[in-house]
mmCIF file with all atom_site columns, C-alpha atoms in Angstrom:
data_model
loop_
_atom_site.group_PDB
_atom_site.id
_atom_site.type_symbol
_atom_site.label_atom_id
_atom_site.label_alt_id
_atom_site.label_comp_id
_atom_site.label_asym_id
_atom_site.label_entity_id
_atom_site.label_seq_id
_atom_site.pdbx_PDB_ins_code
_atom_site.Cartn_x
_atom_site.Cartn_y
_atom_site.Cartn_z
_atom_site.occupancy
_atom_site.B_iso_or_equiv
_atom_site.pdbx_formal_charge
_atom_site.auth_seq_id
_atom_site.auth_comp_id
_atom_site.auth_asym_id
_atom_site.auth_atom_id
_atom_site.pdbx_PDB_model_num
ATOM 1   C CA . MET A 1 1   ? 22.200 -78.949 -6.568  1.00 0.00 ? 1   MET A CA 1
ATOM 2   C CA . GLU A 1 2   ? 21.699 -81.490 -9.374  1.00 0.00 ? 2   GLU A CA 1
ATOM 3   C CA . ASP A 1 3   ? 18.214 -82.331 -8.084  1.00 0.00 ? 3   ASP A CA 1
ATOM 4   C CA . ASN A 1 4   ? 16.677 -79.021 -9.140  1.00 0.00 ? 4   ASN A CA 1
ATOM 5   C CA . LEU A 1 5   ? 18.361 -78.864 -12.559 1.00 0.00 ? 5   LEU A CA 1
ATOM 6   C CA . PRO A 1 6   ? 16.063 -79.701 -15.475 1.00 0.00 ? 6   PRO A CA 1
ATOM 7   C CA . LYS A 1 7   ? 16.965 -82.450 -17.932 1.00 0.00 ? 7   LYS A CA 1
ATOM 8   C CA . ILE A 1 8   ? 18.451 -81.010 -21.112 1.00 0.00 ? 8   ILE A CA 1
ATOM 9   C CA . TYR A 1 9   ? 19.649 -82.240 -24.498 1.00 0.00 ? 9   TYR A CA 1
ATOM 10  C CA . SER A 1 10  ? 23.449 -82.386 -24.600 1.00 0.00 ? 10  SER A CA 1
ATOM 11  C CA . LYS A 1 11  ? 25.493 -80.175 -26.879 1.00 0.00 ? 11  LYS A CA 1
ATOM 12  C CA . LYS A 1 12  ? 26.546 -83.300 -28.838 1.00 0.00 ? 12  LYS A CA 1
ATOM 13  C CA . THR A 1 13  ? 22.860 -84.064 -29.473 1.00 0.00 ? 13  THR A CA 1
ATOM 14  C CA . ILE A 1 14  ? 22.228 -80.481 -30.596 1.00 0.00 ? 14  ILE A CA 1
ATOM 15  C CA . LEU A 1 15  ? 25.275 -80.598 -32.898 1.00 0.00 ? 15  LEU A CA 1
ATOM 16  C CA . GLY A 1 16  ? 24.309 -83.986 -34.373 1.00 0.00 ? 16  GLY A CA 1
ATOM 17  C CA . PHE A 1 17  ? 20.726 -82.954 -35.127 1.00 0.00 ? 17  PHE A CA 1
ATOM 18  C CA . SER A 1 18  ? 22.005 -79.697 -36.661 1.00 0.00 ? 18  SER A CA 1
ATOM 19  C CA . ILE A 1 19  ? 24.447 -81.486 -38.974 1.00 0.00 ? 19  ILE A CA 1
ATOM 20  C CA . PHE A 1 20  ? 22.267 -84.385 -40.109 1.00 0.00 ? 20  PHE A CA 1
ATOM 21  C CA . LEU A 1 21  ? 18.866 -82.670 -40.214 1.00 0.00 ? 21  LEU A CA 1
ATOM 22  C CA . SER A 1 22  ? 19.239 -78.886 -40.026 1.00 0.00 ? 22  SER A CA 1
ATOM 23  C CA . THR A 1 23  ? 20.227 -76.073 -37.728 1.00 0.00 ? 23  THR A CA 1
ATOM 24  C CA . LEU A 1 24  ? 16.501 -75.629 -37.114 1.00 0.00 ? 24  LEU A CA 1
ATOM 25  C CA . PHE A 1 25  ? 16.269 -79.087 -35.502 1.00 0.00 ? 25  PHE A CA 1
ATOM 26  C CA . GLY A 1 26  ? 19.282 -78.382 -33.276 1.00 0.00 ? 26  GLY A CA 1
ATOM 27  C CA . GLY A 1 27  ? 17.863 -74.960 -32.474 1.00 0.00 ? 27  GLY A CA 1
ATOM 28  C CA . VAL A 1 28  ? 14.528 -76.446 -31.415 1.00 0.00 ? 28  VAL A CA 1
ATOM 29  C CA . LEU A 1 29  ? 16.364 -78.797 -29.024 1.00 0.00 ? 29  LEU A CA 1
ATOM 30  C CA . LEU A 1 30  ? 18.303 -75.891 -27.499 1.00 0.00 ? 30  LEU A CA 1
ATOM 31  C CA . TYR A 1 31  ? 15.060 -73.867 -27.412 1.00 0.00 ? 31  TYR A CA 1
ATOM 32  C CA . GLN A 1 32  ? 13.459 -76.705 -25.412 1.00 0.00 ? 32  GLN A CA 1
ATOM 33  C CA . ASN A 1 33  ? 16.449 -76.742 -23.030 1.00 0.00 ? 33  ASN A CA 1
ATOM 34  C CA . LEU A 1 34  ? 16.070 -73.013 -22.428 1.00 0.00 ? 34  LEU A CA 1
ATOM 35  C CA . ILE A 1 35  ? 12.284 -73.241 -21.917 1.00 0.00 ? 35  ILE A CA 1
ATOM 36  C CA . ASP A 1 36  ? 12.829 -76.067 -19.396 1.00 0.00 ? 36  ASP A CA 1
ATOM 37  C CA . ALA A 1 37  ? 15.437 -73.902 -17.637 1.00 0.00 ? 37  ALA A CA 1
ATOM 38  C CA . LYS A 1 38  ? 12.907 -70.993 -17.464 1.00 0.00 ? 38  LYS A CA 1
ATOM 39  C CA . LYS A 1 39  ? 14.947 -68.833 -19.874 1.00 0.00 ? 39  LYS A CA 1
ATOM 40  C CA . LYS A 1 40  ? 12.105 -67.878 -22.232 1.00 0.00 ? 40  LYS A CA 1
ATOM 41  C CA . LYS A 1 41  ? 13.693 -64.721 -23.704 1.00 0.00 ? 41  LYS A CA 1
ATOM 42  C CA . GLU A 1 42  ? 16.914 -66.572 -24.539 1.00 0.00 ? 42  GLU A CA 1
ATOM 43  C CA . ALA A 1 43  ? 14.879 -69.457 -25.982 1.00 0.00 ? 43  ALA A CA 1
ATOM 44  C CA . TYR A 1 44  ? 13.169 -67.163 -28.484 1.00 0.00 ? 44  TYR A CA 1
ATOM 45  C CA . ILE A 1 45  ? 16.495 -65.561 -29.445 1.00 0.00 ? 45  ILE A CA 1
ATOM 46  C CA . VAL A 1 46  ? 18.013 -68.998 -30.143 1.00 0.00 ? 46  VAL A CA 1
ATOM 47  C CA . LEU A 1 47  ? 14.937 -70.082 -32.104 1.00 0.00 ? 47  LEU A CA 1
ATOM 48  C CA . GLY A 1 48  ? 15.069 -66.905 -34.209 1.00 0.00 ? 48  GLY A CA 1
ATOM 49  C CA . ILE A 1 49  ? 18.774 -67.383 -34.938 1.00 0.00 ? 49  ILE A CA 1
ATOM 50  C CA . SER A 1 50  ? 18.142 -71.046 -35.850 1.00 0.00 ? 50  SER A CA 1
ATOM 51  C CA . ILE A 1 51  ? 15.405 -70.061 -38.303 1.00 0.00 ? 51  ILE A CA 1
ATOM 52  C CA . LEU A 1 52  ? 17.662 -67.389 -39.824 1.00 0.00 ? 52  LEU A CA 1
ATOM 53  C CA . LEU A 1 53  ? 20.567 -69.855 -40.174 1.00 0.00 ? 53  LEU A CA 1
ATOM 54  C CA . THR A 1 54  ? 18.243 -72.398 -41.802 1.00 0.00 ? 54  THR A CA 1
ATOM 55  C CA . ILE A 1 55  ? 17.023 -69.802 -44.331 1.00 0.00 ? 55  ILE A CA 1
ATOM 56  C CA . ILE A 1 56  ? 20.659 -68.868 -45.083 1.00 0.00 ? 56  ILE A CA 1
ATOM 57  C CA . THR A 1 57  ? 21.486 -72.589 -45.500 1.00 0.00 ? 57  THR A CA 1
ATOM 58  C CA . ILE A 1 58  ? 18.619 -73.059 -47.975 1.00 0.00 ? 58  ILE A CA 1
ATOM 59  C CA . ALA A 1 59  ? 19.858 -70.030 -49.947 1.00 0.00 ? 59  ALA A CA 1
ATOM 60  C CA . ILE A 1 60  ? 23.490 -71.244 -49.978 1.00 0.00 ? 60  ILE A CA 1
ATOM 61  C CA . VAL A 1 61  ? 22.590 -74.809 -50.963 1.00 0.00 ? 61  VAL A CA 1
ATOM 62  C CA . ASN A 1 62  ? 20.461 -73.558 -53.862 1.00 0.00 ? 62  ASN A CA 1
ATOM 63  C CA . ILE A 1 63  ? 23.037 -71.075 -55.256 1.00 0.00 ? 63  ILE A CA 1
ATOM 64  C CA . PRO A 1 64  ? 24.781 -73.628 -57.530 1.00 0.00 ? 64  PRO A CA 1
ATOM 65  C CA . GLU A 1 65  ? 22.997 -74.831 -60.682 1.00 0.00 ? 65  GLU A CA 1
ATOM 66  C CA . GLU A 1 66  ? 22.896 -78.286 -59.123 1.00 0.00 ? 66  GLU A CA 1
ATOM 67  C CA . PRO A 1 67  ? 22.387 -78.050 -55.339 1.00 0.00 ? 67  PRO A CA 1
ATOM 68  C CA . LYS A 1 68  ? 24.968 -79.998 -53.355 1.00 0.00 ? 68  LYS A CA 1
ATOM 69  C CA . SER A 1 69  ? 23.968 -81.774 -50.152 1.00 0.00 ? 69  SER A CA 1
ATOM 70  C CA . SER A 1 70  ? 27.545 -81.414 -48.867 1.00 0.00 ? 70  SER A CA 1
ATOM 71  C CA . LEU A 1 71  ? 26.890 -77.680 -48.559 1.00 0.00 ? 71  LEU A CA 1
ATOM 72  C CA . ALA A 1 72  ? 23.871 -78.430 -46.355 1.00 0.00 ? 72  ALA A CA 1
ATOM 73  C CA . TYR A 1 73  ? 26.027 -80.589 -44.064 1.00 0.00 ? 73  TYR A CA 1
ATOM 74  C CA . LEU A 1 74  ? 28.708 -77.874 -43.879 1.00 0.00 ? 74  LEU A CA 1
ATOM 75  C CA . CYS A 1 75  ? 26.081 -75.245 -43.042 1.00 0.00 ? 75  CYS A CA 1
ATOM 76  C CA . GLY A 1 76  ? 24.589 -77.624 -40.463 1.00 0.00 ? 76  GLY A CA 1
ATOM 77  C CA . LEU A 1 77  ? 28.037 -78.099 -38.951 1.00 0.00 ? 77  LEU A CA 1
ATOM 78  C CA . GLY A 1 78  ? 28.540 -74.333 -38.797 1.00 0.00 ? 78  GLY A CA 1
ATOM 79  C CA . GLY A 1 79  ? 25.106 -73.633 -37.326 1.00 0.00 ? 79  GLY A CA 1
ATOM 80  C CA . GLY A 1 80  ? 25.309 -76.586 -34.953 1.00 0.00 ? 80  GLY A CA 1
ATOM 81  C CA . SER A 1 81  ? 28.750 -75.498 -33.794 1.00 0.00 ? 81  SER A CA 1
ATOM 82  C CA . LEU A 1 82  ? 27.409 -72.011 -33.071 1.00 0.00 ? 82  LEU A CA 1
ATOM 83  C CA . LEU A 1 83  ? 24.527 -73.487 -31.056 1.00 0.00 ? 83  LEU A CA 1
ATOM 84  C CA . SER A 1 84  ? 26.643 -76.110 -29.254 1.00 0.00 ? 84  SER A CA 1
ATOM 85  C CA . TYR A 1 85  ? 29.876 -74.253 -28.621 1.00 0.00 ? 85  TYR A CA 1
ATOM 86  C CA . TYR A 1 86  ? 28.620 -70.685 -28.205 1.00 0.00 ? 86  TYR A CA 1
ATOM 87  C CA . PHE A 1 87  ? 25.033 -70.728 -26.955 1.00 0.00 ? 87  PHE A CA 1
ATOM 88  C CA . VAL A 1 88  ? 25.121 -73.867 -24.789 1.00 0.00 ? 88  VAL A CA 1
ATOM 89  C CA . PRO A 1 89  ? 28.151 -72.678 -22.749 1.00 0.00 ? 89  PRO A CA 1
ATOM 90  C CA . LYS A 1 90  ? 26.699 -69.151 -22.624 1.00 0.00 ? 90  LYS A CA 1
ATOM 91  C CA . TYR A 1 91  ? 23.328 -70.240 -21.205 1.00 0.00 ? 91  TYR A CA 1
ATOM 92  C CA . PHE A 1 92  ? 24.431 -73.467 -19.488 1.00 0.00 ? 92  PHE A CA 1
ATOM 93  C CA . PRO A 1 93  ? 27.998 -72.781 -18.260 1.00 0.00 ? 93  PRO A CA 1
ATOM 94  C CA . ASN A 1 94  ? 27.826 -75.910 -16.091 1.00 0.00 ? 94  ASN A CA 1
ATOM 95  C CA . GLU A 1 95  ? 26.168 -78.039 -18.814 1.00 0.00 ? 95  GLU A CA 1
ATOM 96  C CA . GLU A 1 96  ? 27.910 -81.242 -17.706 1.00 0.00 ? 96  GLU A CA 1
ATOM 97  C CA . GLU A 1 97  ? 26.100 -81.033 -14.324 1.00 0.00 ? 97  GLU A CA 1
ATOM 98  C CA . TYR A 1 98  ? 22.634 -81.179 -15.939 1.00 0.00 ? 98  TYR A CA 1
ATOM 99  C CA . PRO A 1 99  ? 20.955 -84.554 -16.312 1.00 0.00 ? 99  PRO A CA 1
ATOM 100 C CA . LYS A 1 100 ? 20.604 -85.390 -20.007 1.00 0.00 ? 100 LYS A CA 1
ATOM 101 C CA . LYS A 1 101 ? 17.385 -86.082 -21.888 1.00 0.00 ? 101 LYS A CA 1
ATOM 102 C CA . PRO A 1 102 ? 17.351 -89.164 -24.111 1.00 0.00 ? 102 PRO A CA 1
ATOM 103 C CA . ILE A 1 103 ? 17.339 -88.445 -27.851 1.00 0.00 ? 103 ILE A CA 1
ATOM 104 C CA . TRP A 1 104 ? 14.615 -90.958 -28.776 1.00 0.00 ? 104 TRP A CA 1
ATOM 105 C CA . LYS A 1 105 ? 11.649 -88.570 -28.867 1.00 0.00 ? 105 LYS A CA 1
ATOM 106 C CA . PRO A 1 106 ? 13.269 -85.942 -31.160 1.00 0.00 ? 106 PRO A CA 1
ATOM 107 C CA . LEU A 1 107 ? 14.820 -88.731 -33.244 1.00 0.00 ? 107 LEU A CA 1
ATOM 108 C CA . ILE A 1 108 ? 11.428 -90.375 -33.846 1.00 0.00 ? 108 ILE A CA 1
ATOM 109 C CA . ILE A 1 109 ? 9.842  -86.984 -34.653 1.00 0.00 ? 109 ILE A CA 1
ATOM 110 C CA . ALA A 1 110 ? 12.714 -86.205 -37.056 1.00 0.00 ? 110 ALA A CA 1
ATOM 111 C CA . LEU A 1 111 ? 12.376 -89.599 -38.762 1.00 0.00 ? 111 LEU A CA 1
ATOM 112 C CA . ILE A 1 112 ? 8.616  -89.088 -39.214 1.00 0.00 ? 112 ILE A CA 1
ATOM 113 C CA . ILE A 1 113 ? 9.234  -85.646 -40.746 1.00 0.00 ? 113 ILE A CA 1
ATOM 114 C CA . VAL A 1 114 ? 11.957 -87.020 -43.052 1.00 0.00 ? 114 VAL A CA 1
ATOM 115 C CA . VAL A 1 115 ? 9.700  -89.907 -44.174 1.00 0.00 ? 115 VAL A CA 1
ATOM 116 C CA . ILE A 1 116 ? 6.882  -87.440 -44.923 1.00 0.00 ? 116 ILE A CA 1
ATOM 117 C CA . PHE A 1 117 ? 9.220  -85.196 -46.961 1.00 0.00 ? 117 PHE A CA 1
ATOM 118 C CA . VAL A 1 118 ? 10.735 -88.123 -48.878 1.00 0.00 ? 118 VAL A CA 1
ATOM 119 C CA . THR A 1 119 ? 7.249  -89.487 -49.602 1.00 0.00 ? 119 THR A CA 1
ATOM 120 C CA . LEU A 1 120 ? 6.109  -86.076 -50.878 1.00 0.00 ? 120 LEU A CA 1
ATOM 121 C CA . ILE A 1 121 ? 9.220  -85.726 -53.058 1.00 0.00 ? 121 ILE A CA 1
ATOM 122 C CA . VAL A 1 122 ? 8.798  -89.223 -54.541 1.00 0.00 ? 122 VAL A CA 1
ATOM 123 C CA . TYR A 1 123 ? 5.049  -88.706 -55.043 1.00 0.00 ? 123 TYR A CA 1
ATOM 124 C CA . GLY A 1 124 ? 5.639  -85.269 -56.567 1.00 0.00 ? 124 GLY A CA 1
ATOM 125 C CA . ALA A 1 125 ? 8.267  -86.669 -58.945 1.00 0.00 ? 125 ALA A CA 1
ATOM 126 C CA . SER A 1 126 ? 5.981  -89.519 -60.026 1.00 0.00 ? 126 SER A CA 1
ATOM 127 C CA . ILE A 1 127 ? 3.165  -87.039 -60.806 1.00 0.00 ? 127 ILE A CA 1
ATOM 128 C CA . GLU A 1 128 ? 5.603  -84.815 -62.734 1.00 0.00 ? 128 GLU A CA 1
ATOM 129 C CA . ASN A 1 129 ? 6.846  -87.727 -64.810 1.00 0.00 ? 129 ASN A CA 1
ATOM 130 C CA . GLY A 1 130 ? 3.447  -89.466 -65.044 1.00 0.00 ? 130 GLY A CA 1
#
């Protein structure tokens, strides 16, 4: 049976990416799992929920006068937990039987995106203060 199961990202990977990057990153990984498992409708539902949770996170983090990154991690933990402990078991009830994809590709993509954002923030701040 294991031979015809697609490789998927584990729920720990989805949770980790959600906490340390955003629920959107974790949602994209779960979206990819669902696409690979030929569950297109479910994939779009998960992607939509991930986008919504990310928008809510941005709103929550920016409510205080001084945004707190700890709120972003808490929202990531909440969103990642929803993805990992609700959606993964719902759509992959036998998740442990699936071969796992390595995390290197999404990790490299995430690092590139983070470097671009940090560079833009630093560059933007230097122009503002220049």
